[in-house]
Coordinates of C-alpha atoms in Angstrom, one line a residue:
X16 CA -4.6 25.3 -24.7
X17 CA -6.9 24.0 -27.7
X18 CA -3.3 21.6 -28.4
X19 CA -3.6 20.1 -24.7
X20 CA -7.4 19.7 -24.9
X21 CA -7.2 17.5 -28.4
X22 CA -4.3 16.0 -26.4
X23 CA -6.4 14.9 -23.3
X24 CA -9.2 13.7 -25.5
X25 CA -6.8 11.3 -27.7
X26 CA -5.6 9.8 -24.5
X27 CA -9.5 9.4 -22.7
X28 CA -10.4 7.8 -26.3
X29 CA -7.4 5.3 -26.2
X30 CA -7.7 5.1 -22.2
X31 CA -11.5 3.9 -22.7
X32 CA -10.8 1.7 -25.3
X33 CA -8.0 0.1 -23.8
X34 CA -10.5 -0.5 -20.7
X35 CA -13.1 -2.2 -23.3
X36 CA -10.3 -4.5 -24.4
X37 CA -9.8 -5.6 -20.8
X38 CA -13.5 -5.8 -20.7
X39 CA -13.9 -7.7 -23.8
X40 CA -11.3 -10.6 -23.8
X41 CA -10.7 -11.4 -20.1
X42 CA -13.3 -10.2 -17.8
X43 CA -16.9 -10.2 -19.2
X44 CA -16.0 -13.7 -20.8
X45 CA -15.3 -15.1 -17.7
X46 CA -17.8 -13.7 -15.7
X47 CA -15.4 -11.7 -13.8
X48 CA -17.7 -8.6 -12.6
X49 CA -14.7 -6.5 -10.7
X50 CA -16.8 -3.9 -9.2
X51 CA -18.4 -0.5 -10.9
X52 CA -21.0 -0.2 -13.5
X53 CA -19.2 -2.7 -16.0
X54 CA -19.5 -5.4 -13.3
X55 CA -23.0 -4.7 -12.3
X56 CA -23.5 -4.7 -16.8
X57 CA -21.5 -8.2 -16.3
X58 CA -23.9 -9.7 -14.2
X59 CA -27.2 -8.4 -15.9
X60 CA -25.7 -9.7 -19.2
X61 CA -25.6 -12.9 -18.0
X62 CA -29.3 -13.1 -16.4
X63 CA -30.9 -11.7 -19.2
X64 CA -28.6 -11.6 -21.9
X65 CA -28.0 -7.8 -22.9
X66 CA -25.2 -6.2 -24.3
X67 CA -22.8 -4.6 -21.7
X68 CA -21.8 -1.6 -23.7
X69 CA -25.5 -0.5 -24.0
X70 CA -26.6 -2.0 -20.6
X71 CA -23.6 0.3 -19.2
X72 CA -24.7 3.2 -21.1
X73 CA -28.1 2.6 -19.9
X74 CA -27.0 3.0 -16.7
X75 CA -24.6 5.6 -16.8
X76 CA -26.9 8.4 -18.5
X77 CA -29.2 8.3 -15.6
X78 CA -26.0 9.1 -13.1
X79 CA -24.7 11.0 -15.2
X80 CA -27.7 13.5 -15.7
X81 CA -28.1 13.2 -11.7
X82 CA -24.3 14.2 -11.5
X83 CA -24.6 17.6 -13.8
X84 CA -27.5 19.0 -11.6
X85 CA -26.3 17.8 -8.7
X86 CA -23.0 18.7 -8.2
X87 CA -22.5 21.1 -11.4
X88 CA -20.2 21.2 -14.4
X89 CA -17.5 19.2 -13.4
X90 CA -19.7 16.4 -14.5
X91 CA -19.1 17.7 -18.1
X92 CA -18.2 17.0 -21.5
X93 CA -15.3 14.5 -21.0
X94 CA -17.1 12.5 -18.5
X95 CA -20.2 12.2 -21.6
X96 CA -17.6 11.2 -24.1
X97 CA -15.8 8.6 -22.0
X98 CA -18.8 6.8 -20.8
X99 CA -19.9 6.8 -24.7
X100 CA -16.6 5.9 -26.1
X101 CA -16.3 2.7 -23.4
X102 CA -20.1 2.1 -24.1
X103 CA -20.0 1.9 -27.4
X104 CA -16.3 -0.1 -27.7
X105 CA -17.5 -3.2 -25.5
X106 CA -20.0 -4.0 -28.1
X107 CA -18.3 -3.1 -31.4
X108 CA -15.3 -5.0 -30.2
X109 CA -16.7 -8.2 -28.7
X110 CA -17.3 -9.8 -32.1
X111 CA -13.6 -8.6 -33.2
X112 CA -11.5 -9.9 -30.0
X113 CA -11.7 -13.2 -29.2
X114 CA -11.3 -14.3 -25.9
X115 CA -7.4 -14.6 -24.7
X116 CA -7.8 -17.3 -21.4
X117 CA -10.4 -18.8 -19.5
X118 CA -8.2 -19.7 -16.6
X119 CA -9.4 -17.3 -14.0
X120 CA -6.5 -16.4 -12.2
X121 CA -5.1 -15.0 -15.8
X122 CA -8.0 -13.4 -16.5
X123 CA -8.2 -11.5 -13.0
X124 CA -4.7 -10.4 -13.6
X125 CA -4.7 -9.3 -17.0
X126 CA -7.9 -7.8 -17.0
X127 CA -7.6 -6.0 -13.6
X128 CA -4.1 -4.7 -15.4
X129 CA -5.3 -3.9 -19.0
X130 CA -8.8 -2.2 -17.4
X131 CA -6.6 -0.2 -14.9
X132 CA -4.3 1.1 -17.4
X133 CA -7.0 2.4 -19.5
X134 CA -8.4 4.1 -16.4
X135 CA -5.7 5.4 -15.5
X136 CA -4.8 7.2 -18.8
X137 CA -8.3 8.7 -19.0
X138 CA -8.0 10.3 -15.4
X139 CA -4.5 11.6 -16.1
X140 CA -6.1 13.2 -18.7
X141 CA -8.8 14.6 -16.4
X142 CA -11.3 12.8 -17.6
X143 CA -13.6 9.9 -16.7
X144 CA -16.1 6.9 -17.9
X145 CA -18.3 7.6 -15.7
X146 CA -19.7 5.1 -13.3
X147 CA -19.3 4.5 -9.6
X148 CA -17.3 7.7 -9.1
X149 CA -20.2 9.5 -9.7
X150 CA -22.2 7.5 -7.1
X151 CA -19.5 7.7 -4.9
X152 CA -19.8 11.6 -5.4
X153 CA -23.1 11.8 -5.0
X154 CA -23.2 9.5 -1.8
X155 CA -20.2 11.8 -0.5
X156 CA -22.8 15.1 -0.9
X157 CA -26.1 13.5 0.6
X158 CA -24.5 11.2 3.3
X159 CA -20.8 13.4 3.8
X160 CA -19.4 9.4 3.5
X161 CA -15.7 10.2 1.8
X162 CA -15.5 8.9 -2.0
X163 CA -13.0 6.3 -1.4
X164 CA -15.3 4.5 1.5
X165 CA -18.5 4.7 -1.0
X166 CA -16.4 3.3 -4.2
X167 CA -15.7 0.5 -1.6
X168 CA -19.4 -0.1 -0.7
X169 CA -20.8 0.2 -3.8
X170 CA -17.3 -2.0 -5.6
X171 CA -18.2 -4.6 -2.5
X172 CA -22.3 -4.6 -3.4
X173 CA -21.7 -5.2 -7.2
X174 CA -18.8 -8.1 -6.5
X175 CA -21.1 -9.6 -3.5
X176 CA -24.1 -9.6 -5.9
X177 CA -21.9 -11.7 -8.7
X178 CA -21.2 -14.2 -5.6
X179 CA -25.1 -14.7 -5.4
X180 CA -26.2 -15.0 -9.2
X181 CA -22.1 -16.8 -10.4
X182 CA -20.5 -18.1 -6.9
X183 CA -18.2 -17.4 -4.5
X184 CA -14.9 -18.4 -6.1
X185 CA -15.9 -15.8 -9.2
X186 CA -16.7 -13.0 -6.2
X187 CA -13.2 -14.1 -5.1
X188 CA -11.6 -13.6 -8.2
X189 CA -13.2 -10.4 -9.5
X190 CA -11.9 -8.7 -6.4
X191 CA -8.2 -9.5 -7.2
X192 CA -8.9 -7.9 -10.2
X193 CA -10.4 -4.7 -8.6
X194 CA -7.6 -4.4 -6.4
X195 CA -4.9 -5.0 -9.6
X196 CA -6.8 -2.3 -11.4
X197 CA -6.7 0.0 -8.4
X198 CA -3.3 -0.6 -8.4
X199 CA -2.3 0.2 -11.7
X200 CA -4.0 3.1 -12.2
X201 CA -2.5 4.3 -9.2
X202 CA 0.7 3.6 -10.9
X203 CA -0.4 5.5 -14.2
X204 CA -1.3 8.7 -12.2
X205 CA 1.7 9.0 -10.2
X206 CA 4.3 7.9 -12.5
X207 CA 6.2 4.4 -12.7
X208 CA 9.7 6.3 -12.0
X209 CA 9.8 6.4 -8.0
X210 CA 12.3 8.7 -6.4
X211 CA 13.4 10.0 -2.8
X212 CA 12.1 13.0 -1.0
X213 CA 14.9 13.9 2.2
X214 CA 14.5 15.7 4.9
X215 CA 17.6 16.6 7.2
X216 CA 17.5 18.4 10.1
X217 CA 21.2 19.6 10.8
X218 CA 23.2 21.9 13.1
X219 CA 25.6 21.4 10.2
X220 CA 22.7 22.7 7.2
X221 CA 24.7 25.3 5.7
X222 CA 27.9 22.5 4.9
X223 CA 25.2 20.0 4.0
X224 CA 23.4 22.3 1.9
X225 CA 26.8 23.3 0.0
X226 CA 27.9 19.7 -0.6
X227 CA 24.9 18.6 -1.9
X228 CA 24.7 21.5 -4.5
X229 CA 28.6 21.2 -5.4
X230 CA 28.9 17.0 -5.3
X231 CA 25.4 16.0 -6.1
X232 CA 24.1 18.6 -8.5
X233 CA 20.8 18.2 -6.9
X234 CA 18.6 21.6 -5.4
X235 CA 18.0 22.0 -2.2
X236 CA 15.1 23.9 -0.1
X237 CA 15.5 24.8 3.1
X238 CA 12.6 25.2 5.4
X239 CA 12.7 27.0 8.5
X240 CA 11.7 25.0 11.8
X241 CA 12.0 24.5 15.8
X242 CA 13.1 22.0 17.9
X243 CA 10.3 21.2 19.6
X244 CA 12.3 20.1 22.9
X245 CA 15.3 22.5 22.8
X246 CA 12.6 25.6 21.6
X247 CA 15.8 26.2 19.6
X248 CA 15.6 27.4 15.4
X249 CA 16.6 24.8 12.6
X250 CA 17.2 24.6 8.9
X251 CA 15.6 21.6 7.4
X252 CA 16.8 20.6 4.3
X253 CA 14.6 19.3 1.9
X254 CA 15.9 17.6 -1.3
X255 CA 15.0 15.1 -4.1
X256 CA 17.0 12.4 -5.4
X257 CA 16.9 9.6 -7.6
X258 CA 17.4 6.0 -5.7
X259 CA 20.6 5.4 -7.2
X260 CA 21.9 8.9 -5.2
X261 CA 20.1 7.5 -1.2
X262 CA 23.7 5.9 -0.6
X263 CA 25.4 9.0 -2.0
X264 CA 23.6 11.1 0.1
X265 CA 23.5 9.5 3.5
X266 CA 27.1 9.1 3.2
X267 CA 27.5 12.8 2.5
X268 CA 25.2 13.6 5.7
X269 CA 27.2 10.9 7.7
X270 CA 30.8 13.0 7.1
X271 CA 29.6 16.1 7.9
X272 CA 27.4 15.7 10.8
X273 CA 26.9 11.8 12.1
X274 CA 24.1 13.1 14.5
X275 CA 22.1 14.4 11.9
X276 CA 18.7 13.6 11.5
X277 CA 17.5 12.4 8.0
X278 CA 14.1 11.4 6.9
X279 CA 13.6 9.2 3.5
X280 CA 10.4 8.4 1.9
X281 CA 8.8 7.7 -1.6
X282 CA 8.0 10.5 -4.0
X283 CA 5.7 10.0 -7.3
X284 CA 6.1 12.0 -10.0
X285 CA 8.6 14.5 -9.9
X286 CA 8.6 17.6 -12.3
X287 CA 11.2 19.6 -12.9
X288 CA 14.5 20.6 -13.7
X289 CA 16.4 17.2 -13.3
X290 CA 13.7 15.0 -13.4
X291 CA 11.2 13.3 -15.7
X292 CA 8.7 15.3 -17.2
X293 CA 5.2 14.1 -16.8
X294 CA 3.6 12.3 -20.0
X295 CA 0.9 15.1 -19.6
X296 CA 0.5 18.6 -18.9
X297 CA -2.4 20.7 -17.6
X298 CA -4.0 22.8 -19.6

């Protein structure tokens, strides 16, 4: 346990600093304010000239202190040290890095990327810099509006109020950075290895499930179901494969039973025996 918790703390450090990098050499540069409480520090920097580190600091204790009496101690210790550790890293590292590109289409992309990946290491490790995810909480327990829908209002009200004080085309380009970063730290939390959840319904199950186990070496579950036209019982086979095994397996299905039904969608993240195991554990 105390392994796994030094272990989630190394990634939230190198997560935030990753994000001040992002911060630091593409975005805040090019006056690039892509939502949350570094874009709103973005845009105050550049009307009166602060540092963003401490101007998001500034900002964040307040919310943060809200957060803890509010909605309790999930609004603890890791959320404190990431929003320090980002704080702090934007200014010590802006002398250090110099700025990579000031086209703004590189910038959006590479800053929306390198900011998302650092976000999206520090909540695998269930942590968080703080932010607009703590407004969005809070919004979500006074108003019952769902967190995603207020970290879109309050994203849209910091990138609308860059289009008043920059312009439009900076507005523009900030939110193809938000949505890059959403993106990516999407990616980061539910793995970059994609496979394939099936689900075949069968009144051939039992030779399906036997082929698969014997041919494919993959497990199988079977859930128990009912037709809902016929009233009638049926196994459905669920199993995961890799996407190099989809042809395998619907050719396996098609010889034994060419009516059978077979459903095929995305799965992130798989743990287990025969799969990838994820970068990092719960404690």
């Amino acid at each position: 346990m105390k392994r796994q918790v030094i272990y989630d703390y190394f990634w939230i450090t190198v997560g935030s600093l990753l994000t001040a990098v992002g911060l630091v050499i593409f975005l805040i540069p090019n006056k690039i304010a892509a939502g949350g409480v570094s874009g709103l520090a973005t845009v105050i920097y550049y009307l009166f000239n602060l540092p963003v580190g401490m101007l998001s600091l500034a900002i964040n204790i307040p919310l943060f202190i809200i957060g803890v009496k509010e909605m309790g101690a999930k609004f603890g210790i890791r959320t404190f040290y990431g929003i320090i550790v980002l704080s702090f890293g934007i200014d010590l590292l802006t002398p250090y890095l110099s700025v990579l590109t000031h086209d703004l289409l590189l910038a959006s992309i590479y800053g929306g990327g390198i900011t998302g990946l650092g976000l999206g290491l520090v909540f695998r490790s269930k942590g968080t810099t703080g932010g607009t995810d703590l407004v969005a909480q809070l919004i979500n327990k006074f108003t019952g509006i769902s967190v995603g829908k207020a970290l879109l209002i309050i994203d849209f009200c910091v990138i609308t109020l860059a289009g008043i004080v920059f312009n439009a085309e900076l507005a523009l380009y900030a939110l193809i950075s938000l949505v890059i970063a959403s993106k990516t730290i999407d990616l980061v939390q539910e793995g970059l290895k994609i496979s394939k959840g099936t689900f075949i319904i069968s009144d051939h199950a039992e030779d399906i499930r036997k082929e698969i186990l014997d041919s494919m070496d993959r497990g199988v579950t079977i859930l128990k179901g009912k037709g809902g036209f016929t009233n009638n019982n049926k196994d459905v086979l669920l199993c995961i494969i890799n996407r190099s095994e989809v042809s395998d397996l619907k050719r396996l299905v098609h010889n034994i039973d060419e009516d059978a039904f077979v459903i095929i969608t995305e799965v992130h993240e798989v743990l287990g025996e025969g799969f990838n195991e994820s970068l990092f554990r719960d404690g």
